[in-house]
Coordinates of C-alpha atoms and ligand atoms in Angstrom, one line a residue:
X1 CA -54.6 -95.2 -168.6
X2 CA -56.5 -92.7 -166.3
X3 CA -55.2 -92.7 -162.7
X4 CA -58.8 -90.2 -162.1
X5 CA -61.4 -93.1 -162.7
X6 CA -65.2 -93.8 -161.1
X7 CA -65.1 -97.4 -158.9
X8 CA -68.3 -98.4 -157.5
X9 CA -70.1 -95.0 -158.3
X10 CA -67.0 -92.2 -156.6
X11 CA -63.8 -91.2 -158.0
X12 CA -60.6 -92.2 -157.2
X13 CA -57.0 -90.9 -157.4
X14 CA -55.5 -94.3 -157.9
X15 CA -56.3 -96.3 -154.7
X16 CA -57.5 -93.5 -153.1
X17 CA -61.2 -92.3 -153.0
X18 CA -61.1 -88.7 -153.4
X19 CA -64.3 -88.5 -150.7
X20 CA -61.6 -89.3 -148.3
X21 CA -59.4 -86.6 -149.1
X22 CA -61.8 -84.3 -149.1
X23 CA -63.0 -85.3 -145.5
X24 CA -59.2 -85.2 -144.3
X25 CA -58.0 -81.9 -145.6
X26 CA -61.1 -80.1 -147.0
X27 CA -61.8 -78.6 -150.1
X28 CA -60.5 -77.0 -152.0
X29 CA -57.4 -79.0 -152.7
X30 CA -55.6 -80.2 -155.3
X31 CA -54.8 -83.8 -155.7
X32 CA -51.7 -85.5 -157.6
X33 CA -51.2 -88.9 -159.2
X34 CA -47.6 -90.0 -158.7
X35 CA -48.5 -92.5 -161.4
X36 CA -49.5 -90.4 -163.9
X37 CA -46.8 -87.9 -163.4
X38 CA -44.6 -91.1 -163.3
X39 CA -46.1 -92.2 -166.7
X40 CA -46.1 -89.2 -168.7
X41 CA -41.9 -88.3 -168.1
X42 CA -41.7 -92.1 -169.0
X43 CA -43.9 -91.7 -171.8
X44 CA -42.2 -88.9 -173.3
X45 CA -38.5 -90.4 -172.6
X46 CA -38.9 -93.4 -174.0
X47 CA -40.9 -91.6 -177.1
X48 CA -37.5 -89.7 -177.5
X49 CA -34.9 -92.3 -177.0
X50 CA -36.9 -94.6 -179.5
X51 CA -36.9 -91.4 -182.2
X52 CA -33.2 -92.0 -181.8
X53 CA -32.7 -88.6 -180.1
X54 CA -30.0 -88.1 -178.0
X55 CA -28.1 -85.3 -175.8
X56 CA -24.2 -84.3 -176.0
X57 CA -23.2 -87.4 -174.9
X58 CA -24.6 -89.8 -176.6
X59 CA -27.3 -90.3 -173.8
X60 CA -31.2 -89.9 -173.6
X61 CA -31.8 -85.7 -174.1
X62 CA -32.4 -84.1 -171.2
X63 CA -35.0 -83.7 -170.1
X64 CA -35.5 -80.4 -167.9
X65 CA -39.2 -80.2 -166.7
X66 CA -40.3 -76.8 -166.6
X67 CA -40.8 -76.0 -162.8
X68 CA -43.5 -73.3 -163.2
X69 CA -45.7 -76.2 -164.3
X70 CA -46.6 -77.8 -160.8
X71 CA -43.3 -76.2 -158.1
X72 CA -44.3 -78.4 -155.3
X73 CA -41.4 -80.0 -154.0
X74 CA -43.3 -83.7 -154.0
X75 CA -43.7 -83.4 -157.4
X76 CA -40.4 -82.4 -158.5
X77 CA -39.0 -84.9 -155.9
X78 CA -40.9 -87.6 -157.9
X79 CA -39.9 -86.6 -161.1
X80 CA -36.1 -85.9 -160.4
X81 CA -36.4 -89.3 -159.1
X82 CA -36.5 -90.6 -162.5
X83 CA -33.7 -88.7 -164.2
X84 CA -35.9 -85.0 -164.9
X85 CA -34.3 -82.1 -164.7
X86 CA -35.4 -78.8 -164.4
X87 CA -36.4 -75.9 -166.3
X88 CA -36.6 -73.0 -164.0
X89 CA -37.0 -69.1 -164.4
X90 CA -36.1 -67.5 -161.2
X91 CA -33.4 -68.4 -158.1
X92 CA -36.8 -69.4 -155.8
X93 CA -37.3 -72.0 -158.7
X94 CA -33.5 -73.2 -159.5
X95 CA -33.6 -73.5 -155.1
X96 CA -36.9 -75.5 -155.1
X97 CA -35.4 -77.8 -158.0
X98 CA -32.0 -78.2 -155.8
X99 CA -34.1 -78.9 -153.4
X100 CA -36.1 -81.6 -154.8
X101 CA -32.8 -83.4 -155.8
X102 CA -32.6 -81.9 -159.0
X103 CA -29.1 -81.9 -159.8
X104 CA -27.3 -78.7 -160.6
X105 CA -26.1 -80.1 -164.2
X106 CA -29.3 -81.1 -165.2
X107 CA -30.5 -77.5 -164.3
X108 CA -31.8 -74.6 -167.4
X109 CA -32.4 -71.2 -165.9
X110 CA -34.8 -69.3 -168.5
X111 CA -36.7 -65.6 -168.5
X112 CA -35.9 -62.6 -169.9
X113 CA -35.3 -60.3 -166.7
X114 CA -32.6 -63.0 -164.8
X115 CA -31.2 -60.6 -161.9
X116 CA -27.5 -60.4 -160.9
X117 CA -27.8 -62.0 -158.1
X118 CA -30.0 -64.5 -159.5
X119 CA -27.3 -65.2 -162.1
X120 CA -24.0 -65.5 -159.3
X121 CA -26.7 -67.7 -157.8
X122 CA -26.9 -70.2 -160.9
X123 CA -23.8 -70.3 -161.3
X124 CA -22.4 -70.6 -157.7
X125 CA -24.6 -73.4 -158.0
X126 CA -23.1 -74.7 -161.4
X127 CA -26.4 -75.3 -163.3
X128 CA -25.6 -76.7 -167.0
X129 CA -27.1 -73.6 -168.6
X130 CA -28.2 -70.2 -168.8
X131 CA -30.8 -69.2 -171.4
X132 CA -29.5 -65.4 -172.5
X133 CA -32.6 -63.7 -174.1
X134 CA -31.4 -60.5 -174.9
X135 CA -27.6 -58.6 -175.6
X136 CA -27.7 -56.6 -172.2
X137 CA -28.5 -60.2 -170.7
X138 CA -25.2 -61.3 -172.3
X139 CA -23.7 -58.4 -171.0
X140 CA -24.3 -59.1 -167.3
X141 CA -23.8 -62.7 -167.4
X142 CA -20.7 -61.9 -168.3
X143 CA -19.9 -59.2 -166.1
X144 CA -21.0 -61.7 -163.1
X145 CA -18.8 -64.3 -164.5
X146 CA -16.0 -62.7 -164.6
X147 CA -16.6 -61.5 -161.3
X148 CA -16.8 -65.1 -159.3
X149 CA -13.7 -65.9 -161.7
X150 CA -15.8 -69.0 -163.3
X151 CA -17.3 -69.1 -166.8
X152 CA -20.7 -69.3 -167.6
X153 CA -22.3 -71.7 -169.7
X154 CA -24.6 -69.7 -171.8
X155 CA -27.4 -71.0 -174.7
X156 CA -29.0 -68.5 -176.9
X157 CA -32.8 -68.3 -176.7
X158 CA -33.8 -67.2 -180.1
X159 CA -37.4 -66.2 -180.9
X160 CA -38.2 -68.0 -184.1
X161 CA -40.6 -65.7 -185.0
X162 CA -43.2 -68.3 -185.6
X163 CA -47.0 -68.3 -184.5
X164 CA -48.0 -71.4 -182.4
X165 CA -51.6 -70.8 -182.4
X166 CA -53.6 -71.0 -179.4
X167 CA -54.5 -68.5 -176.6
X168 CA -52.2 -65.1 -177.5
X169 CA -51.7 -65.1 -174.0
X170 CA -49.5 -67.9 -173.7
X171 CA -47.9 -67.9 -177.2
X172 CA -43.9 -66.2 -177.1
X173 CA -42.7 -67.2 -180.6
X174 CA -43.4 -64.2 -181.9
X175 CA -41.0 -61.2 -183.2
X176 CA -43.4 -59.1 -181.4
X177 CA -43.1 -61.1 -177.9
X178 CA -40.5 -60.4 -175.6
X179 CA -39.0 -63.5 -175.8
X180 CA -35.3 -64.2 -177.0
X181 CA -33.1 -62.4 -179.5
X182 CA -33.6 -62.5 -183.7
X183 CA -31.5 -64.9 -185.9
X184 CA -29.7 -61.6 -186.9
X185 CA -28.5 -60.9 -182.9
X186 CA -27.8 -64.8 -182.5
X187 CA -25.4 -65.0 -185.0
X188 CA -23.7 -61.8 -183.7
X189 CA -24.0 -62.8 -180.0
X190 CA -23.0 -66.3 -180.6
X191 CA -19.5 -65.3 -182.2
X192 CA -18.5 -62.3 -179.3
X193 CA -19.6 -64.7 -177.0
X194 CA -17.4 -67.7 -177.7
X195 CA -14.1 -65.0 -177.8
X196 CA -15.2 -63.8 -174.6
X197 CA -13.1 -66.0 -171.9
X198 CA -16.2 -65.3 -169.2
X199 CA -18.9 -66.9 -171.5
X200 CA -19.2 -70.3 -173.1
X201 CA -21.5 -70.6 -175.7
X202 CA -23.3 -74.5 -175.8
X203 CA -26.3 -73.7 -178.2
X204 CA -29.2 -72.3 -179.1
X205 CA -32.9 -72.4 -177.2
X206 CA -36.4 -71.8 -178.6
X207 CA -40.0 -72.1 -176.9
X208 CA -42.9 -70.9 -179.0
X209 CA -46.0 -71.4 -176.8
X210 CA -47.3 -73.0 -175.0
X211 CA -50.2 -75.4 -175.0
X212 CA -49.4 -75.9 -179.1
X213 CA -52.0 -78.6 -180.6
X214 CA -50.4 -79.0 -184.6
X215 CA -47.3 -80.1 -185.3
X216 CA -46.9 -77.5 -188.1
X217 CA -45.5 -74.7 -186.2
X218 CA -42.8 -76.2 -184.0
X219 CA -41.5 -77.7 -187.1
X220 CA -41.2 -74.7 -188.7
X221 CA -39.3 -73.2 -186.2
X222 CA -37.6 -76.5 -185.2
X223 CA -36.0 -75.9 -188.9
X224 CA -35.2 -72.6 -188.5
X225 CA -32.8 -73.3 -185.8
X226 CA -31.7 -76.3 -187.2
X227 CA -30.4 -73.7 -190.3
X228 CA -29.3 -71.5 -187.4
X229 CA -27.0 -74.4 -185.9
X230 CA -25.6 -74.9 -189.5
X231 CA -24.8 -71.4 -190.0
X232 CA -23.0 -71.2 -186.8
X233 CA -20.8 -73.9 -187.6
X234 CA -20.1 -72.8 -191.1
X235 CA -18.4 -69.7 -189.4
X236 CA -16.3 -72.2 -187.3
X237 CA -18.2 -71.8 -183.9
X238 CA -19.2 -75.0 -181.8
X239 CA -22.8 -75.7 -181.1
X240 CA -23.5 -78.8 -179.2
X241 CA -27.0 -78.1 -177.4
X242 CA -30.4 -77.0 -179.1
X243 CA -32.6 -77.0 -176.4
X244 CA -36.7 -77.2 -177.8
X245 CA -38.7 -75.9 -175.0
X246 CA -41.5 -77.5 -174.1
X247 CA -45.0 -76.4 -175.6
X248 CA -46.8 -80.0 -176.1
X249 CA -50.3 -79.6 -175.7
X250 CA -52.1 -82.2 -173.6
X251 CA -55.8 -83.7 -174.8
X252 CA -58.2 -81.2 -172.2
X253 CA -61.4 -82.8 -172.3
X254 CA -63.4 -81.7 -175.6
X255 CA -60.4 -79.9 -177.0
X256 CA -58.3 -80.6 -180.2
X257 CA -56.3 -84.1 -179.5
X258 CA -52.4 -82.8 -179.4
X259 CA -49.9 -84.6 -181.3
X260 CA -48.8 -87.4 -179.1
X261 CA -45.4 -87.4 -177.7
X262 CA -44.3 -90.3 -180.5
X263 CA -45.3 -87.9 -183.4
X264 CA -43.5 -85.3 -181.6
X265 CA -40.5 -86.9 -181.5
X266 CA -40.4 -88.7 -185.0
X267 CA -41.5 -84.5 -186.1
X268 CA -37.9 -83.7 -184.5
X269 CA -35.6 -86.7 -185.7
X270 CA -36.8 -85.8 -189.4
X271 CA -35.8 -81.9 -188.4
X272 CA -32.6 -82.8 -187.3
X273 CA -31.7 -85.7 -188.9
X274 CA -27.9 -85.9 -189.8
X275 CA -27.0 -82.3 -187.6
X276 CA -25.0 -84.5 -184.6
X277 CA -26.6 -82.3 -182.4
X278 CA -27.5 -83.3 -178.4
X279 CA -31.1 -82.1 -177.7
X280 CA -33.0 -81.2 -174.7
X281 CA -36.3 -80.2 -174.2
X282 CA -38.5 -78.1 -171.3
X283 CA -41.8 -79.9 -171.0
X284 CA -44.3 -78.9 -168.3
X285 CA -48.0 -79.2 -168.9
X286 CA -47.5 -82.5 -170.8
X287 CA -46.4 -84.0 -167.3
X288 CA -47.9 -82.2 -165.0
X289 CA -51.8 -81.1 -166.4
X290 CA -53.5 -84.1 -166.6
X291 CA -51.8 -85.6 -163.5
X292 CA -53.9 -83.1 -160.9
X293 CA -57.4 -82.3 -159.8
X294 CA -58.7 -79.6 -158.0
X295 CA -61.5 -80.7 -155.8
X296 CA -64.2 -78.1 -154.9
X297 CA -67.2 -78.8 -153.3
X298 CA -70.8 -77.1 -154.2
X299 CA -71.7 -74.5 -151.7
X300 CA -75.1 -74.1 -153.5
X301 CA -77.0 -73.7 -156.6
X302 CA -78.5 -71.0 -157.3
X303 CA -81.3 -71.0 -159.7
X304 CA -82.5 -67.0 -161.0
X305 CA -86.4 -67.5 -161.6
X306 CA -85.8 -65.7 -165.0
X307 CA -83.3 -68.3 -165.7
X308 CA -79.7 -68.2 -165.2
X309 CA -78.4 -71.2 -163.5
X310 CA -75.6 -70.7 -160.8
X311 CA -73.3 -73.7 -159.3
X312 CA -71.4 -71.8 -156.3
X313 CA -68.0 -73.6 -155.4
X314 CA -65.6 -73.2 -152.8
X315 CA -63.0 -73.1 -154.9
X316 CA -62.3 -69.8 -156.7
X317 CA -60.0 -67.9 -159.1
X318 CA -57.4 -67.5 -156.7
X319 CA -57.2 -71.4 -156.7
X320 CA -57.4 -72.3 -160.3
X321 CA -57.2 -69.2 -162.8
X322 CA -57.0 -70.4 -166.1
X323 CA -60.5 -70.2 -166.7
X324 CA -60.6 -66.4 -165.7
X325 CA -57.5 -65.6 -167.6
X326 CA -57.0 -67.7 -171.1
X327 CA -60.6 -68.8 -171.5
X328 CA -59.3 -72.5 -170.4
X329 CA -61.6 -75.4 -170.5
X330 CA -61.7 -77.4 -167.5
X331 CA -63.6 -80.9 -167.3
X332 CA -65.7 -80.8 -163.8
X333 CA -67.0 -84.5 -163.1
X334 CA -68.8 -85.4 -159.9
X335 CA -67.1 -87.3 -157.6
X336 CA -70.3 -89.6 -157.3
X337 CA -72.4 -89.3 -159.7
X338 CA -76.0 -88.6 -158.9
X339 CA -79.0 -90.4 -161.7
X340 CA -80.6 -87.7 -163.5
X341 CA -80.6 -85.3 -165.8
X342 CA -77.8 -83.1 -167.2
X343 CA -78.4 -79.4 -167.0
X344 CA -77.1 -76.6 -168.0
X345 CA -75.3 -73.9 -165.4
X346 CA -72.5 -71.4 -164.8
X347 CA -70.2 -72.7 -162.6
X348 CA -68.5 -69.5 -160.3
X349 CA -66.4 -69.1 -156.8
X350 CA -67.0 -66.8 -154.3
X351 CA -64.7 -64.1 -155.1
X352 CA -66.0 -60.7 -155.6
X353 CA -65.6 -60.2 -159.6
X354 CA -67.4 -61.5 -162.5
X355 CA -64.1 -62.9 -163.8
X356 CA -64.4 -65.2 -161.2
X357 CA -66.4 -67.8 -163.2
X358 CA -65.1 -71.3 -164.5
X359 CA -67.3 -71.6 -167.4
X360 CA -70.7 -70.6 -168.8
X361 CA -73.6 -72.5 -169.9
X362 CA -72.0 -75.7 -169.4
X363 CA -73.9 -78.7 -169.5
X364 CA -73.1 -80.3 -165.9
X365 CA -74.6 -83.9 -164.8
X366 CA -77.2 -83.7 -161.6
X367 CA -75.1 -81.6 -158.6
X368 CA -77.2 -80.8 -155.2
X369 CA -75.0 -78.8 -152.4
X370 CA -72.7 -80.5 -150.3
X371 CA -71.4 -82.4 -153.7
X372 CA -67.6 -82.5 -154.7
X373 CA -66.9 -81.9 -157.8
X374 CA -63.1 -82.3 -159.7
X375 CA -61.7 -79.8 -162.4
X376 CA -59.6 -82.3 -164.4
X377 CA -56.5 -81.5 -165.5
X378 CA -55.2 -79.1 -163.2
X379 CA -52.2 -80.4 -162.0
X380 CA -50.5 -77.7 -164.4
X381 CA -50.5 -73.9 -164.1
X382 CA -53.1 -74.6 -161.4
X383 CA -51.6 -74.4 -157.7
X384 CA -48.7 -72.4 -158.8
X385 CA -50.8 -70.1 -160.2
X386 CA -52.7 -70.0 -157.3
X387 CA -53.0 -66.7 -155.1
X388 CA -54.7 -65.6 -151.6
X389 CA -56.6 -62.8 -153.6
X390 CA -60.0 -62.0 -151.4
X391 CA -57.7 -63.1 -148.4
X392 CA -58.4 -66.9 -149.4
X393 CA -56.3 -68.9 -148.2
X394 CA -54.0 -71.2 -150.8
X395 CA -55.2 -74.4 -151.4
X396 CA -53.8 -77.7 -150.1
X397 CA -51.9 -80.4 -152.2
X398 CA -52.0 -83.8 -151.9
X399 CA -50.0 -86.5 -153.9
X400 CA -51.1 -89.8 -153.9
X401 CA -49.0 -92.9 -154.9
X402 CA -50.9 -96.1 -154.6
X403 CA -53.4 -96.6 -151.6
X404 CA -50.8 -93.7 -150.0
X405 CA -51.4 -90.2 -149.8
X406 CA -49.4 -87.5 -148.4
X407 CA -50.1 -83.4 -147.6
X408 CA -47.8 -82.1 -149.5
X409 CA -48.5 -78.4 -148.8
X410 CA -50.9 -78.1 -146.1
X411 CA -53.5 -75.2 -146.1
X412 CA -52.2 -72.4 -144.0
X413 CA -53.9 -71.2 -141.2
X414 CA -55.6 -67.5 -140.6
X415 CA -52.8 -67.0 -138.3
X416 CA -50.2 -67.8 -140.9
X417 CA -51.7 -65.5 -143.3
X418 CA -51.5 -62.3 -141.0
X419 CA -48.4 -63.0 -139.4
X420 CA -46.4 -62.4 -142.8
X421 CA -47.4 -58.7 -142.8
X422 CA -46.1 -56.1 -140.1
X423 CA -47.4 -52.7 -138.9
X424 CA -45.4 -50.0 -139.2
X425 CA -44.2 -48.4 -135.8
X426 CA -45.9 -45.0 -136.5
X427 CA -49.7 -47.1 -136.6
X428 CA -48.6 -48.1 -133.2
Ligands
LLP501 N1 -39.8 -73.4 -171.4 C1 -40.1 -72.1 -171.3 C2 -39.0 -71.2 -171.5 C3 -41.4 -71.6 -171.0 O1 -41.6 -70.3 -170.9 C4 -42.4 -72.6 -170.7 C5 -43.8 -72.1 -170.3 C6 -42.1 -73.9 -170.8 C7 -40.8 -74.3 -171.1 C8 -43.1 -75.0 -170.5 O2 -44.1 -75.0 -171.4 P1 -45.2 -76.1 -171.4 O3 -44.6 -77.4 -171.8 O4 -45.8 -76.3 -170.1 O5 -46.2 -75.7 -172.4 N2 -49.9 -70.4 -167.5 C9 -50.2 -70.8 -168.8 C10 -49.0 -71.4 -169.5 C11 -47.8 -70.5 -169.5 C12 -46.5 -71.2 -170.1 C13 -45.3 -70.3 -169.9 N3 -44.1 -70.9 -170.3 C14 -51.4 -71.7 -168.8 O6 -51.9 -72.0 -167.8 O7 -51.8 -72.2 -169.9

């Protein structure tokens, strides 16, 4: 089910036409469906409970959603609200999930450059696990462990060296990405860490893209860790947490279907079938992309008499740059529908580069100035992404849940903008 549908000739985001939105809080601004967020953690929960999957205990895996997704605090508020946790790769993130109701146990705290501070943080906090990607990581977790007396609950990110396929750009299984330490350092780390009395080793961790449309490649990797685990455990040392990442594509108009999150999850419980192993996974676009909009309106359209068609938005690169930066393919529908012919056009923003262009000869339905238009599935990687390049100022969110809507961020004001810088005295 679509919670983005036309009624009577507009679109709506649920019970909420999107014309009123736009009149409310201008454009552009992105809009959330509490429903289909609501629907898509469900969706994949129940998919891997029914695969028979479980985490440590015996319950349903965790399942940490992976903050840099969507960060807004509404949507992690609705998502903790149903069990999530939260995958997060920085202290603003692990605050924003604690925030949001997130507990601290049901917390991951990922990336290869984790500062010292950031790691007395996460575990002041007690989050359930650290992600180490690298030896000299290991080395300071420990040092700031043993420094706040309290141990730290450490998984191994190990880079599978597998190729996901998709855009290069946002693809990190790879020996040559800078992602996570080799099989060879695991099994090394793994044993000095469990005879260190400041770490405590739980498992292992892998993510090898993102955006990952086959099956084929997380399985391969899936089975390397699962030999990994095994290895472990034939030299004596305890493993209970393997931790898949997230990486499940989601169906972008016009693009490869994904596996669905059934497939997905039958894919693992053959992988692991018979380990006794408690999983958790770090999903993010697979809840969050489809769930958001950004709505832009048409400032005009500019026809070249030589030929080149031009549909000028209001929204630009600094509000939505996957487009400018991984090629992406974004859907734009009009938010009513005019009769008439589809024509072809670039569709661009206002900033000053040529990079600022949301796609090329694209076959649009009939647009006219002063239309809204919606970039479908941009509720991932879209307003966190977001910037105030061209001294734009970030775009609004709104969630919606029913007939209800709510800013959730509102747009900041010229004022706000220039009151975060200073001058220094000697410009006085
Ligand atoms: N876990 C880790 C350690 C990650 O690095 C990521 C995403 C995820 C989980 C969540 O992956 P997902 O389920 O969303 O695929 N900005 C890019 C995507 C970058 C993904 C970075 N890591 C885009 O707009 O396509």
């Amino acid at each position: 089910m679509n919670h983005f549908e036309l009624r009577d000739g507009e679109m709506f985001c649920e019970d909420v036409p999107l014309l009123k939105v736009a009149e409310a809080v201008g454009t552009p601004v992105y809009v959330y469906s509490s429903a289909t967020l609501e629907r898509h953690f469900t969706v994949l929960r129940t998919a891997l409970s029914e695969a028979g999957l479980r985490d440590e205990a015996g319950g349903p895996p965790l399942i940490a959603y992976a903050v840099k997704a969507n960060s807004n605090l509404a949507v992690l508020a609705t998502l903790a609200r149903l069990g999530a946790g939260a995958d997060t790769v920085s202290e603003g993130e692990i605050r924003r999930a604690l925030a949001a109701g997130v507990p601290p146990e049901r917390i991951v705290f990922s990336g290869v450059g984790k500062q010292a501070g950031e790691i007395r943080f996460a575990l002041e906090t007690g989050i359930s696990e650290i992600n180490v990607e690298s030896e000299p990581e290991m080395r300071l977790i420990a040092q700031v462990a043993q420094g706040l007396g309290r141990p730290a609950r450490i998984a191994f990110r190990v880079n599978p060296d597998v190729a996901a396929g998709g855009h290069a750009k946002i693809a990190t299984g790879g020996a040559d990405n800078k992602f996570g330490v080799s099989f060879s350092e695991a099994e090394r780390l793994y044993a000095e860490a469990a005879s260190d009395p400041w770490l405590d080793p739980i498992g292992l961790t892998c993510h090898i893209g993102s955006q990952i449309s086959r099956l084929e490649p997380m399985e391969a990797a899936f089975l390397r860790m699962r030999e990994l685990v095994e290895r472990l455990r034939a030299r004596g040392l305890a493993v209970h947490r393997l931790d898949l990442g997230g990486g499940l594509g989601v169906p972008y108009f016009n693009q490869p279907e994904p596996p669905t999150p059934a497939a997905y999850a039958a894919m693992i419980a053959g992988v692991m079938a018979g380990l006794e192993i408690g999983l958790a996974f770090e999903p993010g676009r697979v809840i969050a992309a489809n769930a958001g909009i950004l709505l832009a309106r048409v400032l005009h359209i500019h026809e070249r008499p030589e030929g080149r068609r031009f549909v000028v938005l209001d929204a630009a690169m600094n509000d939505l740059i996957r487009p400018a930066m991984y090629d992406a393919y974004h859907d734009i529908r009009p938010v009513r529908p005019r009769p008439g012919a589809a024509a072809i056009a670039d569709v661009v923003g206002p900033v000053c580069e040529t990079g600022d262009t949301f796609t090329r000869d694209r076959m649009l339905p009939p647009l006219e100035a002063g239309d809204l238009v919606a970039f479908m599935s941009a509720g991932a990687y879209g307003a966190s992404m977001s910037s105030e390049y061209n001294s734009r100022l970030l775009a609004p969110e709104v969630l919606v849940r029913g007939r209800d809507w709510a800013v959730v961020r509102p747009r900041p004001t010229y004022e706000d903008m220039l009151a975060r810088e200073a001058r220094p005295p000697w410009l006085d």
